[in-house]
């Protein structure tokens, strides 16, 4: 019988352990505002780029065209975003935040900041910077592109 390393001997275990708790708490916070993490990423994308195409949103969310369409439909139903024809194009559509959607983004961003402070506020600025730099180095090394939304 060969020896097997324990689960908690792996960085991946601790990364997932912390990540699951950070994500679950943030999900609860945004759900309290009637939103989801996926909607938050979409809203934040539209906030930065007022004329986002469907293709750009699909890339930002890292989800299928059909799933992105459902997100856009939910945002429209909630009065947070709308589809419009791109300037000079009868076919291409762009997505824009409504005033209600634009007002929601800073509130959700504050929840993200609150969640960050809850989990990482006890760390020194240097420790937080080192942790972020380590994760960014992993993302770069492995050419990770997809933004986490779930």
XYZ file of C-alpha atoms in Angstrom:
150
model
C 0.000 0.000 0.000
C 1.516 3.333 -1.021
C 1.364 6.436 1.124
C -1.027 9.174 0.042
C -0.480 12.789 0.985
C -3.265 14.339 3.056
C -5.639 16.804 1.400
C -4.457 19.732 3.495
C -0.850 19.194 2.396
C -1.733 20.790 -0.953
C -1.860 24.474 -1.844
C -4.799 23.725 -4.129
C -6.812 22.484 -1.144
C -6.235 25.713 0.775
C -6.825 27.855 -2.300
C -10.176 26.185 -2.967
C -11.096 26.235 0.742
C -10.596 30.005 0.967
C -11.972 30.686 -2.519
C -15.192 28.795 -1.833
C -15.811 30.807 1.334
C -14.924 34.154 -0.275
C -17.145 33.374 -3.272
C -20.064 32.059 -1.219
C -20.136 35.122 1.033
C -19.905 37.500 -1.935
C -22.677 35.597 -3.710
C -24.916 36.055 -0.645
C -24.103 39.763 -0.514
C -24.967 40.417 -4.174
C -28.062 38.212 -3.954
C -29.197 40.527 -1.160
C -29.197 43.262 -3.815
C -31.216 41.076 -6.205
C -28.233 40.202 -8.379
C -25.860 37.306 -9.055
C -22.085 37.117 -9.386
C -22.436 36.567 -13.152
C -24.690 39.615 -13.414
C -22.185 41.577 -11.345
C -19.351 40.748 -13.758
C -21.597 41.689 -16.704
C -22.656 44.963 -15.050
C -19.052 45.809 -14.196
C -18.014 45.106 -17.794
C -20.777 47.357 -19.134
C -19.888 50.044 -16.583
C -16.334 50.245 -17.951
C -17.332 50.000 -21.619
C -20.642 51.750 -22.315
C -20.970 50.191 -25.797
C -20.172 46.547 -25.156
C -20.950 44.082 -27.935
C -22.365 40.629 -27.243
C -19.014 39.129 -28.288
C -17.135 41.312 -25.795
C -19.531 40.354 -23.016
C -19.222 36.660 -23.883
C -15.435 36.989 -23.688
C -15.575 38.889 -20.387
C -17.894 36.340 -18.797
C -16.223 33.289 -20.318
C -19.587 31.673 -21.017
C -21.467 30.506 -24.106
C -23.444 32.783 -26.394
C -26.706 31.283 -25.128
C -25.774 31.717 -21.471
C -24.676 35.321 -22.101
C -27.974 36.003 -23.857
C -29.828 34.766 -20.768
C -27.756 37.084 -18.555
C -28.546 40.039 -20.818
C -32.244 39.133 -20.806
C -32.247 39.026 -16.978
C -30.496 42.410 -16.832
C -33.076 43.840 -19.245
C -35.970 42.377 -17.249
C -34.563 43.993 -14.115
C -34.239 47.333 -15.918
C -30.432 47.355 -15.522
C -29.311 47.133 -19.176
C -30.697 47.452 -22.669
C -29.791 46.339 -26.172
C -29.396 49.016 -28.813
C -28.308 49.068 -32.424
C -24.660 50.006 -32.828
C -24.109 53.360 -34.524
C -24.146 52.958 -38.274
C -25.256 49.322 -38.143
C -28.734 47.937 -38.579
C -27.594 44.459 -37.483
C -24.990 44.785 -34.735
C -26.251 45.398 -31.230
C -24.462 46.909 -28.287
C -25.358 46.651 -24.645
C -25.687 49.658 -22.382
C -26.443 50.134 -18.726
C -29.610 51.971 -17.830
C -29.349 54.722 -15.203
C -30.594 52.133 -12.677
C -27.859 49.703 -13.741
C -25.186 52.428 -13.606
C -26.320 53.315 -10.054
C -26.190 49.655 -8.937
C -22.550 49.050 -9.924
C -20.980 51.215 -7.173
C -23.232 49.548 -4.564
C -22.125 46.077 -5.706
C -18.492 47.239 -5.888
C -18.790 48.362 -2.263
C -19.990 44.840 -1.373
C -16.958 43.385 -3.170
C -14.721 45.739 -1.180
C -16.517 44.775 2.041
C -16.064 41.078 1.278
C -12.390 41.614 0.505
C -11.920 43.446 3.799
C -13.800 40.718 5.690
C -11.486 37.976 4.454
C -8.177 39.775 3.942
C -8.361 42.887 6.125
C -6.333 41.281 8.923
C -3.369 40.854 6.560
C -0.815 43.625 6.268
C -0.661 45.633 3.058
C 2.565 43.787 2.213
C 0.984 40.379 2.786
C -2.018 41.294 0.646
C 0.252 42.582 -2.106
C 2.409 39.427 -1.972
C -0.673 37.190 -2.112
C -2.096 39.097 -5.095
C 1.282 39.079 -6.851
C 1.556 35.302 -6.346
C -1.917 34.713 -7.817
C -1.211 37.074 -10.720
C 2.043 35.213 -11.399
C 0.105 31.917 -11.526
C -2.447 33.418 -13.909
C 0.334 34.720 -16.146
C 2.388 31.526 -16.057
C -0.583 29.326 -16.962
C -2.091 31.837 -19.442
C -5.406 31.821 -17.603
C -7.974 34.043 -19.313
C -11.459 33.249 -18.124
C -12.806 35.560 -15.420
C -14.353 33.539 -12.577
C -18.098 34.105 -12.395
C -19.289 31.000 -10.593
